[in-house]
Short mmCIF file of C-alpha atoms and ligand atoms in Angstrom, two decimals:
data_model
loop_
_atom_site.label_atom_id
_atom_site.label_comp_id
_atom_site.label_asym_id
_atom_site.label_seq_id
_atom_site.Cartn_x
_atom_site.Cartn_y
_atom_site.Cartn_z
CA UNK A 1 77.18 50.48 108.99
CA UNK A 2 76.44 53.42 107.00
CA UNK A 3 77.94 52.51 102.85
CA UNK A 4 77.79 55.50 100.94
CA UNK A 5 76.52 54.98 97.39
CA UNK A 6 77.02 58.23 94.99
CA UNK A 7 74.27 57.22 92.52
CA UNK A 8 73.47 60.78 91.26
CA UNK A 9 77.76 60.89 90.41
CA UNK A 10 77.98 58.69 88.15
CA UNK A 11 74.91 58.78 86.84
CA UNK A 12 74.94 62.52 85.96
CA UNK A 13 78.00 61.41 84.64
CA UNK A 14 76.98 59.00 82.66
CA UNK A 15 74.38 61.59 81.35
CA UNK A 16 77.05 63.89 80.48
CA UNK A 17 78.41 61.46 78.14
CA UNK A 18 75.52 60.72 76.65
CA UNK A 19 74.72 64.01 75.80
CA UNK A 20 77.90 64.58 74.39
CA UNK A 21 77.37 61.58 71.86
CA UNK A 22 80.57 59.79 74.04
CA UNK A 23 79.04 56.44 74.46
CA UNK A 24 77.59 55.00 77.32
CA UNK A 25 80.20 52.19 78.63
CA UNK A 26 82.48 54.12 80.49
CA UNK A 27 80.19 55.61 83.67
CA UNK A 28 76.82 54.70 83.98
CA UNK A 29 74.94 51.13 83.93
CA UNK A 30 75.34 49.72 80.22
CA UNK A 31 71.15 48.71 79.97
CA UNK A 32 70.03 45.65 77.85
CA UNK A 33 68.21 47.13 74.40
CA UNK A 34 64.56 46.70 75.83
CA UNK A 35 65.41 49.18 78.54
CA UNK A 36 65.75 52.92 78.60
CA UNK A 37 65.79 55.91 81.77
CA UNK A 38 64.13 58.70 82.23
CA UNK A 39 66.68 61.63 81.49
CA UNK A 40 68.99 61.71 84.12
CA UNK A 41 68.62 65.44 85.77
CA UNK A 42 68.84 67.06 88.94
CA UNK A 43 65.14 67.66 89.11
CA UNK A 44 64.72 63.74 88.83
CA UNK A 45 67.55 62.87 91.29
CA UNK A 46 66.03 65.58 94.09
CA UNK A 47 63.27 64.16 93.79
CA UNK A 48 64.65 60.49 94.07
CA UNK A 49 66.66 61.26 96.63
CA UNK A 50 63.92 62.76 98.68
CA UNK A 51 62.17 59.30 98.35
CA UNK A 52 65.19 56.95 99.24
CA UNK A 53 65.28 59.31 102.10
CA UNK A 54 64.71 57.17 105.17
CA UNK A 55 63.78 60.08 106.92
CA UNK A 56 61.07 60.94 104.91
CA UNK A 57 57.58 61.25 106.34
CA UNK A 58 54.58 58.96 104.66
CA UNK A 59 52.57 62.12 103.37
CA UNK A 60 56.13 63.53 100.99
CA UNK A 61 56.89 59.62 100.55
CA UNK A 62 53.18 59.69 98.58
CA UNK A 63 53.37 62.83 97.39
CA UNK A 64 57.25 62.98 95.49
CA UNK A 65 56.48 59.00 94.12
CA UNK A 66 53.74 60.62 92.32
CA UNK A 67 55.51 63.10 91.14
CA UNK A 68 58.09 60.52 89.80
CA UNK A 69 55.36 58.41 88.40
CA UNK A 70 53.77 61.10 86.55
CA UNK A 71 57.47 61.64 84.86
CA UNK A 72 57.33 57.94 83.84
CA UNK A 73 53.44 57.62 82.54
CA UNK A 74 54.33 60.37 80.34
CA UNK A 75 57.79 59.13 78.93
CA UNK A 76 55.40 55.85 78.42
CA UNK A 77 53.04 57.84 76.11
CA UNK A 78 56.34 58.88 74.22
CA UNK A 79 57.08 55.11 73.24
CA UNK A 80 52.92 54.55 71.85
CA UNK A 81 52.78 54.48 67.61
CA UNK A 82 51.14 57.42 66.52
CA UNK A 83 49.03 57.71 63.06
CA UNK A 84 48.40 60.88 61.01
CA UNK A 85 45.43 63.17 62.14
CA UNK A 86 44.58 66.16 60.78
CA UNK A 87 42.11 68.48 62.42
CA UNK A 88 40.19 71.98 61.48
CA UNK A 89 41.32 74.99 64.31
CA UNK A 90 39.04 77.29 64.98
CA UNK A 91 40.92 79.43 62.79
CA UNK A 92 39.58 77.74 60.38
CA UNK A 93 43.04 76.32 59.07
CA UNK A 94 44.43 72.59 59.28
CA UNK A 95 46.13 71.03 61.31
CA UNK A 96 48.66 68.40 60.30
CA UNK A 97 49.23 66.46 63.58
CA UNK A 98 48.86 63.00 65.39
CA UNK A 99 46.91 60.76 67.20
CA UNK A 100 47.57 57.86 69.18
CA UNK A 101 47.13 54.31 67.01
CA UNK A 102 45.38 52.20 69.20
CA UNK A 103 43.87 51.88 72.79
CA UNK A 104 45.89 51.35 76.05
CA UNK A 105 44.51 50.14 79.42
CA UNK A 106 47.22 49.70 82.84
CA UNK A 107 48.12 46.41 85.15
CA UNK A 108 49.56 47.36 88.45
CA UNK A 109 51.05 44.18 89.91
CA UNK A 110 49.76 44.00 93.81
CA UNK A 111 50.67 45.39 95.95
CA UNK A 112 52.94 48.41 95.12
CA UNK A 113 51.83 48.74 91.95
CA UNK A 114 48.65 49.74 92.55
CA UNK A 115 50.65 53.18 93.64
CA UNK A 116 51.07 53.87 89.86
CA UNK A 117 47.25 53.91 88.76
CA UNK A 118 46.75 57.56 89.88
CA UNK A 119 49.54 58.63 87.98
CA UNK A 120 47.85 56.95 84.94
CA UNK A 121 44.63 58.14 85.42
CA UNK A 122 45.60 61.63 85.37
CA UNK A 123 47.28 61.62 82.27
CA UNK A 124 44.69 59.41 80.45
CA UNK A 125 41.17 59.69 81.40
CA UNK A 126 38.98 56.88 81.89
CA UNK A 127 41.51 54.46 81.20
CA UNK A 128 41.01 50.61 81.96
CA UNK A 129 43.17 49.26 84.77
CA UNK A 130 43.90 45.76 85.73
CA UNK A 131 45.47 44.09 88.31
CA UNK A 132 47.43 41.34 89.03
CA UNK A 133 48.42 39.48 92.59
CA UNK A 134 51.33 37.46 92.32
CA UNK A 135 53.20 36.36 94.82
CA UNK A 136 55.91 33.62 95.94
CA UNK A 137 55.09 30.08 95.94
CA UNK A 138 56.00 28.79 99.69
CA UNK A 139 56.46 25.20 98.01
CA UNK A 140 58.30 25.74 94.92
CA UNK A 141 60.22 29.81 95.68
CA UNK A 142 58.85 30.50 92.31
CA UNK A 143 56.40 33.61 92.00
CA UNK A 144 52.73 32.00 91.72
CA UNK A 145 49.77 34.01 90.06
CA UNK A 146 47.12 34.69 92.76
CA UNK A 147 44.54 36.89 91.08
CA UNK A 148 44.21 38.41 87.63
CA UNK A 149 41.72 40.84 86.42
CA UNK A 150 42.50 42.31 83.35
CA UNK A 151 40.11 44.28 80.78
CA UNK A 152 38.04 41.67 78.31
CA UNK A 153 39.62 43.15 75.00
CA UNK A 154 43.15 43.55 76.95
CA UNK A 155 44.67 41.66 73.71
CA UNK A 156 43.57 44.58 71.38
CA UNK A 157 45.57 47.04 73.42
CA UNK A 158 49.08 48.39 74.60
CA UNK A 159 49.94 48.04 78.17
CA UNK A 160 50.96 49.84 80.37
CA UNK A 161 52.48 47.31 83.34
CA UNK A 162 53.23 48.80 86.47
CA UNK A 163 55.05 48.24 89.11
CA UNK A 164 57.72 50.46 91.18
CA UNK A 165 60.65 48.25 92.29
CA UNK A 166 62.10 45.79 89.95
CA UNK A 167 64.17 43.40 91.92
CA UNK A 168 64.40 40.05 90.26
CA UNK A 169 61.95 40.74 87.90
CA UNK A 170 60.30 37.33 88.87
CA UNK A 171 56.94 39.02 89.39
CA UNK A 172 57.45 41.42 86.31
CA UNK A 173 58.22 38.00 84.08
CA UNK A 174 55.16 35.86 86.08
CA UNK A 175 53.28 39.09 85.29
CA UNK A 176 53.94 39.23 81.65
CA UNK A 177 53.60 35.64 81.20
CA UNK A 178 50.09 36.24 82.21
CA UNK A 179 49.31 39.10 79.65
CA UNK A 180 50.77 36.87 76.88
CA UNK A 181 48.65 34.31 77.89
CA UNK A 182 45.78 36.47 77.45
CA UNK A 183 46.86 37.09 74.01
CA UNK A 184 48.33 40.72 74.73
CA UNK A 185 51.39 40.81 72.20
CA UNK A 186 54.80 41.25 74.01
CA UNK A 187 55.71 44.05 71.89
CA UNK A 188 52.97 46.03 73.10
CA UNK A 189 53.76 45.81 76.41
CA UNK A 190 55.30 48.46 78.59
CA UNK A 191 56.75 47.52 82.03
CA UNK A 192 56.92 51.49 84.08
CA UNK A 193 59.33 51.00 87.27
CA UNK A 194 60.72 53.43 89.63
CA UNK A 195 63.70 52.06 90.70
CA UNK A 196 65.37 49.20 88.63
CA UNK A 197 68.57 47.00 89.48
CA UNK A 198 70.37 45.83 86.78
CA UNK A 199 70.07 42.05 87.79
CA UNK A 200 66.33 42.62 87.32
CA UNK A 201 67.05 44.11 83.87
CA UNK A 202 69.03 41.58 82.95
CA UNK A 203 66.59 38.73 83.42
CA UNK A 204 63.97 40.93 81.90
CA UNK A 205 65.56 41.35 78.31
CA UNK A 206 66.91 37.38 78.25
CA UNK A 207 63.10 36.58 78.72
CA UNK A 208 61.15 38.95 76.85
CA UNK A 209 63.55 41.15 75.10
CA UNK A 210 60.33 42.54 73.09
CA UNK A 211 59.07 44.15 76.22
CA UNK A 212 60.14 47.71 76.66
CA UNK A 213 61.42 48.55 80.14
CA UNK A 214 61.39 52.28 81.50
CA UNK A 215 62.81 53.10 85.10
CA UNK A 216 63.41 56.03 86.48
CA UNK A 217 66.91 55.20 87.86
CA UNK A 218 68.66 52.25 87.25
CA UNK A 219 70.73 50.91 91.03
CA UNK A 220 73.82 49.48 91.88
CA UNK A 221 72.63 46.03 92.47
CA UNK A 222 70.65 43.41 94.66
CA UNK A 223 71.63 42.18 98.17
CA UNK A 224 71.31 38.88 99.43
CA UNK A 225 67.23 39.48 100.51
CA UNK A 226 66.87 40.35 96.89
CA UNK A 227 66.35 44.27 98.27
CA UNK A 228 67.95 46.79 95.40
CA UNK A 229 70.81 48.77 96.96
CA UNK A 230 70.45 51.40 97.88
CA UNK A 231 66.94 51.75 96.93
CA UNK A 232 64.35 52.96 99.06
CA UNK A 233 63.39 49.88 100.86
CA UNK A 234 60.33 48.45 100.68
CA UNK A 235 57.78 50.19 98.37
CA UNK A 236 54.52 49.10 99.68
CA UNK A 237 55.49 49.50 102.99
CA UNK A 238 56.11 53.32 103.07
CA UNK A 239 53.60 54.50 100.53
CA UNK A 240 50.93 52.37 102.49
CA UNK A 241 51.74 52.45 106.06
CA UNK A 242 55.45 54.71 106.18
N1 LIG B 301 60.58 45.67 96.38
C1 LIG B 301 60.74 46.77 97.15
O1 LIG B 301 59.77 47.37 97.57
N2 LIG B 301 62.00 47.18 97.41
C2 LIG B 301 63.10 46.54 96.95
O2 LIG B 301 64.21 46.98 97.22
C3 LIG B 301 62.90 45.39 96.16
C4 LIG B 301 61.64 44.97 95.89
#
């Protein structure tokens, strides 16, 4: 039963439009306001597709995710408030420029998450990383919190949350109800996801439309095991054991 899903079509299409100040509507997926892609190019897509490949050994599995999470840390920076800084060159002129307003530390959700902290750590040094374990309540269906361990001063900084599938976005909400209850503000959170359906979207933005969502592709849609389609399959799975 092989369906055929031309994501890269209409999504280059929908990139097209974009670009030419046309409007969104009429290709791609219309996003909630929280929720933004990575630019749509080939690069991004060869790279994608080279994941959703089921074909693909483990080692290029690892090895193109990263590459694809690296993309997303960085668009992450892009969102953080910057405040004026200017420094002395060692041609002994000024320099008018930036720096970044506060501190940030990461929270990979368990399992698959926990892909994404390399890609952090190599574009911010040192940075604090927590973790969270959440997983389904066999009693209630609900998504239960298992384990937290976030920094101590995690309510002074922006967040980086990570994790690469969002499905649902029942773990991403559990997740982020955690933070808040931490005292992290919404507003400074960032939720970094590979792959994205728009169901998950959806149920992101009625919750906490403060948070900021950033996929690298946004999919058709769920099926009925709540896997996206066409997706990859299951994340974990083939970065950890493929
Ligand atoms: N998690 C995954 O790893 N894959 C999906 O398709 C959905 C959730």
């Amino acid at each position: 039963k092989a369906i055929h899903y031309r994501c890269s079509d209409h999504n280059m299409a929908s990139t097209a439009l974009e670009q030419n100040g046309a409007g969104l509507a009429q290709a791609g997926p219309t996003l909630p306001p929280n929720a933004s892609r990575l630019p749509q190019t080939a690069q991004l897509d060869a790279l994608l597709t080279i994941i959703r490949d089921a074909s693909t050994p483990r080692s290029d599995f690892i090895f193109y995710s990263d590459r694809i999470i690296r993309l997303l840390v960085e668009e992450g920076l892009n969102h953080l408030p910057t405040v004026p800084q200017t420094v002395m060159t060692p041609t002994g002129f000024e320099y008018s420029g930036v720096s970044f307003q506060g501190r940030i530390c990461g929270v990979s959700i368990l399992r698959a998450g926990e892909a994404m902290e390399a890609g952090l750590r190599e574009c911010c040094r040192s940075v604090r990383i927590g973790k969270i374990l959440i997983q389904r309540d066999e009693e209630t269906a609900k998504p239960k919190l298992f384990y937290a361990k976030l920094p101590e001063d995690i309510a002074e900084r922006w967040v980086l949350l990570l994790d690469p599938m969002l499905a649902t976005g029942g773990s991403a909400i559990k997740a982020i109800e955690v933070l808040i209850e931490n005292g992290v503000k919404a507003e400074r959170i960032l939720f970094l996801n590979l792959i994205a359906s728009p169901e998950g979207l959806n149920n992101m933005y009625s919750k906490y439309p403060q948070v900021k969502v950033i996929s690298a592709w946004v999919d058709e849609r769920l099926d009925e095991k709540s896997y996206i389609i066409p997706g990859l399959g299951d994340y974990g799975d083939r970065y950890y054991s493929g």
